[in-house]
Coordinates of C-alpha atoms in Angstrom, one line a residue:
M1 CA -14.0 1.2 -28.7
L2 CA -13.6 0.1 -25.3
V3 CA -16.5 -1.9 -24.0
T4 CA -17.4 -1.6 -20.3
T5 CA -19.9 -3.7 -18.3
R6 CA -21.3 -3.5 -14.8
F7 CA -22.2 -6.8 -13.1
N8 CA -24.5 -4.7 -10.8
T9 CA -26.1 -1.3 -11.1
I10 CA -24.7 1.2 -8.6
T11 CA -27.5 3.5 -7.2
G12 CA -27.3 6.1 -4.6
R13 CA -28.4 3.6 -1.9
Q14 CA -26.3 0.9 -0.2
P15 CA -27.1 -2.3 -2.3
S16 CA -28.6 -5.2 -0.4
W17 CA -25.8 -7.7 -1.1
L18 CA -26.2 -10.2 1.6
P19 CA -28.9 -12.5 0.0
F20 CA -27.1 -12.5 -3.3
G21 CA -23.8 -12.9 -1.7
F22 CA -24.8 -16.2 -0.2
V23 CA -26.1 -17.3 -3.5
A24 CA -23.0 -16.2 -5.3
L25 CA -20.8 -18.0 -2.8
G26 CA -22.8 -21.1 -3.4
V27 CA -22.1 -20.8 -7.0
L28 CA -18.4 -20.2 -6.3
G29 CA -18.2 -23.3 -4.2
A30 CA -19.8 -25.4 -6.8
L31 CA -17.4 -24.1 -9.6
V32 CA -14.3 -24.6 -7.5
G33 CA -15.5 -28.0 -6.4
A34 CA -16.0 -29.0 -9.9
A35 CA -12.7 -27.6 -10.9
L36 CA -10.9 -29.4 -8.2
L37 CA -12.5 -32.7 -9.4
A38 CA -11.4 -32.0 -12.9
G39 CA -7.9 -30.9 -11.8
R40 CA -8.0 -27.4 -13.1
P41 CA -9.0 -23.9 -12.0
A42 CA -12.7 -23.0 -12.0
I43 CA -12.5 -20.3 -14.7
A44 CA -15.0 -20.1 -17.6
Q45 CA -12.3 -19.0 -20.2
V46 CA -13.4 -18.2 -23.7
P47 CA -10.4 -19.2 -25.9
N48 CA -10.8 -16.5 -28.6
G49 CA -13.2 -14.1 -26.8
D50 CA -12.6 -10.8 -25.1
V51 CA -9.9 -10.5 -22.4
V52 CA -12.1 -9.5 -19.4
I53 CA -10.5 -7.3 -16.7
L54 CA -12.4 -6.6 -13.4
A55 CA -11.7 -3.4 -11.8
V56 CA -12.9 -3.2 -8.2
D57 CA -13.2 0.0 -6.3
S58 CA -13.7 0.3 -2.5
S59 CA -15.7 3.5 -2.1
R60 CA -18.8 3.5 0.1
I61 CA -21.9 4.8 -1.7
P62 CA -23.7 7.7 0.1
E63 CA -27.4 7.8 0.7
P64 CA -29.3 10.2 -1.5
D65 CA -29.2 13.7 -0.2
G66 CA -32.4 14.9 -1.5
A67 CA -31.0 16.6 -4.6
G68 CA -30.6 13.4 -6.6
H69 CA -28.2 10.5 -6.3
R70 CA -24.6 11.2 -5.8
V71 CA -22.1 8.9 -7.9
A72 CA -19.5 6.9 -6.1
L73 CA -16.0 7.7 -7.1
R74 CA -14.3 5.2 -9.4
P75 CA -10.5 5.9 -9.4
V76 CA -9.5 2.2 -9.8
G77 CA -12.0 1.7 -12.7
D78 CA -10.9 4.8 -14.4
G79 CA -7.3 4.0 -14.1
V80 CA -7.9 0.5 -15.6
E81 CA -10.0 1.9 -18.4
E82 CA -7.4 4.4 -19.3
V83 CA -4.8 1.6 -20.0
A84 CA -7.4 -0.7 -21.6
R85 CA -8.6 2.0 -24.0
D86 CA -5.0 2.5 -25.1
L87 CA -4.5 -1.2 -25.5
N88 CA -7.6 -1.5 -27.8
Q89 CA -6.5 1.5 -29.9
R90 CA -3.2 -0.4 -30.5
G91 CA -4.8 -3.8 -31.5
G92 CA -5.7 -5.2 -28.0
L93 CA -3.9 -7.9 -26.0
L94 CA -2.5 -11.0 -27.8
G95 CA -4.8 -10.0 -30.8
R96 CA -7.9 -9.9 -28.6
R97 CA -10.1 -7.0 -27.6
V98 CA -9.8 -5.9 -23.9
R99 CA -13.2 -5.5 -22.0
V100 CA -13.4 -3.8 -18.5
T101 CA -16.1 -4.7 -16.0
H102 CA -16.7 -2.8 -12.8
E103 CA -17.5 -3.6 -9.2
N104 CA -17.5 -1.8 -5.8
D105 CA -16.8 -3.9 -2.6
Q106 CA -17.5 -0.8 -0.4
C107 CA -14.7 -2.0 1.9
E108 CA -16.8 -4.8 3.0
A109 CA -15.4 -8.4 3.2
E110 CA -18.6 -10.2 2.4
E111 CA -19.3 -8.0 -0.6
A112 CA -15.9 -8.6 -1.9
A113 CA -16.4 -12.4 -1.5
A114 CA -19.6 -12.0 -3.5
I115 CA -17.8 -10.1 -6.2
A116 CA -15.1 -12.8 -6.4
A117 CA -17.9 -15.3 -7.0
R118 CA -19.2 -13.3 -9.9
A119 CA -15.8 -12.8 -11.3
V120 CA -15.0 -16.5 -11.4
A121 CA -18.3 -17.3 -12.9
N122 CA -18.0 -14.7 -15.6
G123 CA -14.4 -15.8 -16.6
V124 CA -12.3 -12.8 -15.8
S125 CA -8.7 -12.9 -16.8
V126 CA -7.4 -10.6 -14.0
V127 CA -8.7 -8.6 -11.2
I128 CA -7.3 -5.1 -10.3
G129 CA -8.2 -3.2 -7.2
H130 CA -9.8 -4.2 -3.9
P131 CA -8.0 -1.3 -2.2
C132 CA -9.4 -2.1 1.4
S133 CA -7.5 -4.7 3.2
S134 CA -10.6 -6.5 4.6
G135 CA -12.1 -7.0 1.1
A136 CA -8.8 -7.8 -0.5
I137 CA -7.9 -10.5 2.1
K138 CA -11.3 -12.2 1.8
A139 CA -11.5 -12.1 -2.0
A140 CA -7.8 -13.3 -2.4
A141 CA -8.4 -16.7 -1.0
L142 CA -11.3 -17.3 -3.5
Y143 CA -9.5 -15.9 -6.5
A144 CA -6.4 -18.2 -5.7
Q145 CA -8.7 -21.2 -5.3
A146 CA -10.2 -20.5 -8.6
G147 CA -7.0 -19.7 -10.4
V148 CA -7.8 -16.0 -11.1
L149 CA -4.9 -13.6 -10.9
M150 CA -5.4 -10.5 -8.7
I151 CA -3.3 -7.4 -8.3
A152 CA -4.6 -5.6 -5.2
T153 CA -3.9 -2.0 -5.3
G154 CA -3.4 -0.2 -1.9
P155 CA -4.1 -2.7 0.9
R156 CA -1.2 -2.8 3.3
H157 CA -2.2 -5.4 5.9
P158 CA 0.5 -8.2 6.1
R159 CA -2.2 -11.0 6.1
L160 CA -2.9 -10.4 2.3
T161 CA 0.3 -12.2 1.5
S162 CA 1.5 -13.6 4.9
P163 CA 1.8 -16.1 6.5
V164 CA 0.2 -17.9 3.6
A165 CA 1.2 -16.7 0.1
H166 CA -1.5 -17.6 -2.5
R167 CA -0.3 -18.3 -6.0
G168 CA -1.3 -15.6 -8.4
I169 CA -2.2 -12.9 -5.7
F170 CA -0.1 -9.8 -5.8
R171 CA -0.1 -6.6 -3.9
L172 CA 1.0 -3.3 -5.5
A173 CA 1.5 -1.3 -2.2
G174 CA 3.8 -1.4 0.8
R175 CA 3.2 -3.4 4.0
D176 CA 2.4 -1.9 7.4
D177 CA 4.8 -4.3 9.2
R178 CA 7.9 -3.0 7.3
Q179 CA 8.4 0.4 8.8
D180 CA 11.4 -0.7 10.8
E181 CA 13.1 -2.1 7.7
S182 CA 12.4 1.1 5.7
I183 CA 14.1 3.2 8.4
A184 CA 17.2 0.9 8.6
T185 CA 17.5 1.0 4.8
L186 CA 17.2 4.8 4.8
I187 CA 20.0 5.2 7.5
A188 CA 22.3 2.6 5.6
A189 CA 21.7 4.3 2.3
R190 CA 21.7 8.1 3.2
F191 CA 23.4 8.2 6.7
P192 CA 25.8 5.4 6.7
T193 CA 28.4 7.0 9.0
A194 CA 25.9 8.5 11.4
R195 CA 26.1 7.7 15.0
A196 CA 22.4 6.8 15.4
A197 CA 20.4 6.4 18.7
I198 CA 17.0 5.1 19.3
I199 CA 14.8 6.7 21.8
H200 CA 11.4 5.5 23.1
D201 CA 8.9 6.0 25.9
R202 CA 8.8 2.6 27.5
S203 CA 5.3 1.9 26.4
V204 CA 4.5 -1.6 24.9
Q205 CA 4.2 0.0 21.5
G206 CA 7.2 2.1 21.8
R207 CA 9.4 -0.6 23.3
G208 CA 8.3 -3.1 20.6
M209 CA 8.9 -0.7 17.7
A210 CA 12.3 0.3 19.1
E211 CA 13.4 -3.3 19.2
E212 CA 12.2 -4.0 15.7
I213 CA 14.1 -0.9 14.5
R214 CA 17.2 -2.0 16.5
R215 CA 17.1 -5.5 14.9
S216 CA 16.7 -4.1 11.3
M217 CA 19.5 -1.6 11.9
I218 CA 21.8 -4.4 12.9
A219 CA 20.8 -6.4 9.9
A220 CA 21.4 -3.5 7.7
Q221 CA 25.0 -3.1 9.3
V222 CA 24.3 0.2 10.8
P223 CA 23.8 -0.7 14.5
P224 CA 22.7 2.0 16.9
V225 CA 25.1 3.4 19.3
L226 CA 22.6 3.9 21.9
V227 CA 19.0 2.7 22.8
A228 CA 17.6 4.9 25.6
T229 CA 14.3 5.5 27.2
Y230 CA 12.5 8.4 28.7
T231 CA 9.5 8.8 31.1
S232 CA 6.4 10.1 29.3
G233 CA 4.8 13.2 30.8
I234 CA 7.9 14.8 32.4
K235 CA 9.4 18.1 31.3
D236 CA 13.0 17.7 32.2
H237 CA 14.9 15.4 30.0
A238 CA 18.5 16.1 31.2
A239 CA 19.1 12.5 31.8
I240 CA 18.4 11.4 28.2
V241 CA 20.2 14.4 26.8
S242 CA 23.3 13.3 28.9
E243 CA 23.2 9.9 27.4
L244 CA 23.0 11.3 23.9
A245 CA 26.0 13.6 24.5
K246 CA 28.1 10.7 25.8
A247 CA 27.3 8.5 22.9
K248 CA 28.1 11.5 20.5
A249 CA 24.8 10.7 18.8
D250 CA 24.0 12.8 15.7
L251 CA 20.9 11.0 14.4
V252 CA 18.0 10.0 16.5
V253 CA 15.2 7.5 15.6
F254 CA 12.2 8.4 17.6
P255 CA 9.1 6.1 17.6
G256 CA 7.1 8.4 19.9
Q257 CA 4.9 11.5 20.2
P258 CA 5.8 14.9 18.4
F259 CA 5.4 17.0 21.6
E260 CA 7.8 14.8 23.6
A261 CA 10.3 14.6 20.7
S262 CA 10.3 18.3 20.4
M263 CA 11.1 18.7 24.0
I264 CA 14.0 16.2 24.1
L265 CA 15.6 17.6 20.9
D266 CA 15.2 21.2 21.9
Q267 CA 16.9 20.5 25.3
A268 CA 19.7 18.6 23.5
D269 CA 20.2 21.5 21.3
R270 CA 20.3 24.0 24.2
A271 CA 22.8 21.7 26.1
G272 CA 25.2 21.8 23.2
A273 CA 24.4 18.2 21.9
R274 CA 22.5 19.2 18.9
I275 CA 21.1 16.4 16.7
A276 CA 21.7 16.8 13.1
T277 CA 18.9 14.4 11.9
A278 CA 15.8 13.1 13.5
I279 CA 13.7 10.3 12.0
G280 CA 10.2 9.6 13.3
T281 CA 7.8 6.9 12.7
D282 CA 4.4 7.7 11.2
V283 CA 3.1 8.4 14.7
L284 CA 5.1 11.8 14.6
A285 CA 3.2 12.8 11.4
A286 CA 1.2 15.4 13.2
D287 CA -0.8 18.0 11.2
R288 CA 1.9 20.4 11.8
P289 CA 5.1 19.5 13.7
P290 CA 6.0 21.8 16.7
A291 CA 8.1 24.7 15.6
R292 CA 10.7 24.0 18.3
L293 CA 11.2 20.5 17.0
L294 CA 12.0 21.8 13.5
A295 CA 14.3 24.4 14.9
A296 CA 16.2 21.9 17.1
V297 CA 17.5 19.8 14.3
D298 CA 18.9 20.3 10.7
A299 CA 16.5 17.7 9.2
F300 CA 13.4 16.1 10.6
L301 CA 12.2 13.2 8.6
V302 CA 8.9 11.2 9.1
M303 CA 8.3 7.8 7.6
L304 CA 5.0 7.7 5.8
P305 CA 3.5 5.0 3.5
W306 CA 4.7 4.6 0.0
P307 CA 2.3 6.5 -2.1
G308 CA 2.8 4.7 -5.2
M309 CA 3.4 7.7 -7.3
G310 CA 5.6 10.6 -7.9
E311 CA 4.8 14.3 -8.1
G312 CA 4.6 16.6 -11.0
A313 CA 7.0 19.3 -11.8
G314 CA 5.2 21.8 -9.6
G315 CA 4.8 19.3 -6.7
E316 CA 1.2 18.5 -7.4
K317 CA -0.2 15.1 -8.0
S318 CA -1.8 15.0 -11.5
E319 CA -4.0 12.1 -10.7
S320 CA -5.2 10.4 -7.5
T321 CA -2.9 7.7 -6.1
A322 CA -5.7 5.0 -6.5
H323 CA -6.1 5.8 -10.2
E324 CA -2.4 5.7 -10.9
L325 CA -1.9 2.4 -8.9
A326 CA -4.7 0.8 -10.7
A327 CA -3.2 1.9 -14.1
A328 CA 0.2 0.6 -13.1
A329 CA -1.1 -2.6 -12.0
L330 CA -2.7 -3.3 -15.4
E331 CA 0.4 -2.1 -17.1
V332 CA 2.6 -4.6 -15.3
W333 CA 0.1 -7.4 -15.9
V334 CA -0.1 -6.5 -19.6
A335 CA 3.7 -6.6 -19.9
A336 CA 3.9 -10.0 -18.2
V337 CA 1.2 -11.4 -20.6
V338 CA 3.0 -10.0 -23.7
E339 CA 6.3 -11.4 -22.4
S340 CA 5.0 -14.8 -21.7
G341 CA 2.6 -14.8 -24.8
S342 CA -0.1 -16.3 -22.6
L343 CA -2.9 -15.5 -20.2
A344 CA -2.1 -18.7 -18.2
L345 CA -1.8 -18.1 -14.5
D346 CA 1.4 -20.0 -14.0
R347 CA 3.2 -18.4 -16.8
V348 CA 2.1 -14.8 -16.1
T349 CA 3.0 -15.3 -12.4
G350 CA 6.4 -16.6 -13.3
V351 CA 7.2 -13.5 -15.3
L352 CA 5.8 -11.1 -12.7
E353 CA 8.1 -12.7 -10.1
A354 CA 11.1 -13.0 -12.4
S355 CA 11.7 -9.4 -13.5
A356 CA 10.7 -5.8 -13.2
H357 CA 8.5 -4.1 -15.7
P358 CA 8.2 -0.3 -16.4
T359 CA 5.0 1.3 -15.2
R360 CA 3.9 5.0 -14.6
V361 CA 4.9 4.6 -10.9
G362 CA 8.3 3.2 -11.8
A363 CA 9.6 -0.4 -12.5
V364 CA 7.5 -3.0 -10.7
R365 CA 8.6 -6.5 -9.6
F366 CA 7.0 -8.8 -7.2
D367 CA 8.6 -11.2 -4.7
A368 CA 7.8 -14.8 -4.1
K369 CA 5.0 -13.9 -1.7
G370 CA 3.4 -11.5 -4.2
D371 CA 4.5 -8.3 -2.5
A372 CA 5.7 -5.5 -4.7
V373 CA 9.4 -4.9 -4.2
V374 CA 8.9 -1.2 -3.2
P375 CA 9.8 0.7 -0.1
S376 CA 7.0 0.3 2.3
Y377 CA 7.6 3.7 3.8
L378 CA 9.4 6.7 2.4
P379 CA 10.9 9.7 4.4
H380 CA 8.9 13.0 4.2
V381 CA 9.7 16.5 5.3
W382 CA 7.3 19.3 6.3
R383 CA 7.5 21.9 3.6
D384 CA 5.0 24.6 2.4
G385 CA 2.4 23.5 5.0
R386 CA 2.3 19.8 4.2
W387 CA 4.3 16.6 4.2
Q388 CA 6.2 16.1 1.1
A389 CA 8.5 13.2 -0.1
W390 CA 12.1 13.9 0.8
R391 CA 14.4 13.9 -2.0

């Protein structure tokens, strides 16, 4: 039977974490300090005891609504328990029973730090979760200092693994700063002969994103044939349409607003310079793209964050993304433990970085920084009233 434990009781009210957080951080400091003096990580490992896995969700707990206490969602914990339950039914991990404990950092950095202190003191073998970037970044430094392996599921902020990569800290998610690379990779793989143009609105954000995309396209050996600008707020875009026609562009990358993109592409179509494919950044992911934009091109693709899971046969998602990512994170860690024959941080980390392992979201491997080798963004199309992954 799977045994689960809570370090703290979750009620319907926001817990008062601050006083305990300071005490817990003091405990962590003492543990880490002693470990550094002894030359080893501050982990209270029990050689032949349970393998303790900590699952950390990041949902805020609502106040009581007068009709009883509502229970916070626990998709990370449920995903971890699903895999752990199966492990125990098959004899455990390295001959030892797996025990799951649960926490909720409520997307708060200080609460995440207090959780990290408790995790170190309780000798957990691995931490799965911390979906919010603020909590993951705060906790990661403490886990790394104490030698506790963490696989964060969901946080996309670059600072989790850059500029400083912590040994034993991994991210099963894409990164927000790699949209340009994802666009260049898409063009190189699926549109290698296209005559691609980049159009932006001269704003600081638009100009910066356009330059990043241009550099990434050059690195991917699909340099743009044109980088052009337009004036935001005007209705007549004849000048930029003329530039597109002269460059014989048939693919446009557009890091701008959907309404302006629709005007430019529609006017290009009416002028006989129809663009076959338009690729937009996530800024263009409006609730519903303008009809004239969809009519003006053969394919309109928008880059959206890697969801971490596929779709069922009917297009629906059988489980929440958070649930699936958490389960996959534990699956890849278990595979590395089995392959290395050890729970030791260095040995497991080496295996995670060296090779890919199958999981429910596909084969997962991590680079030297700890980032999962996955596309940070994937192309999506508007179909059946929603954005769906483009195949």
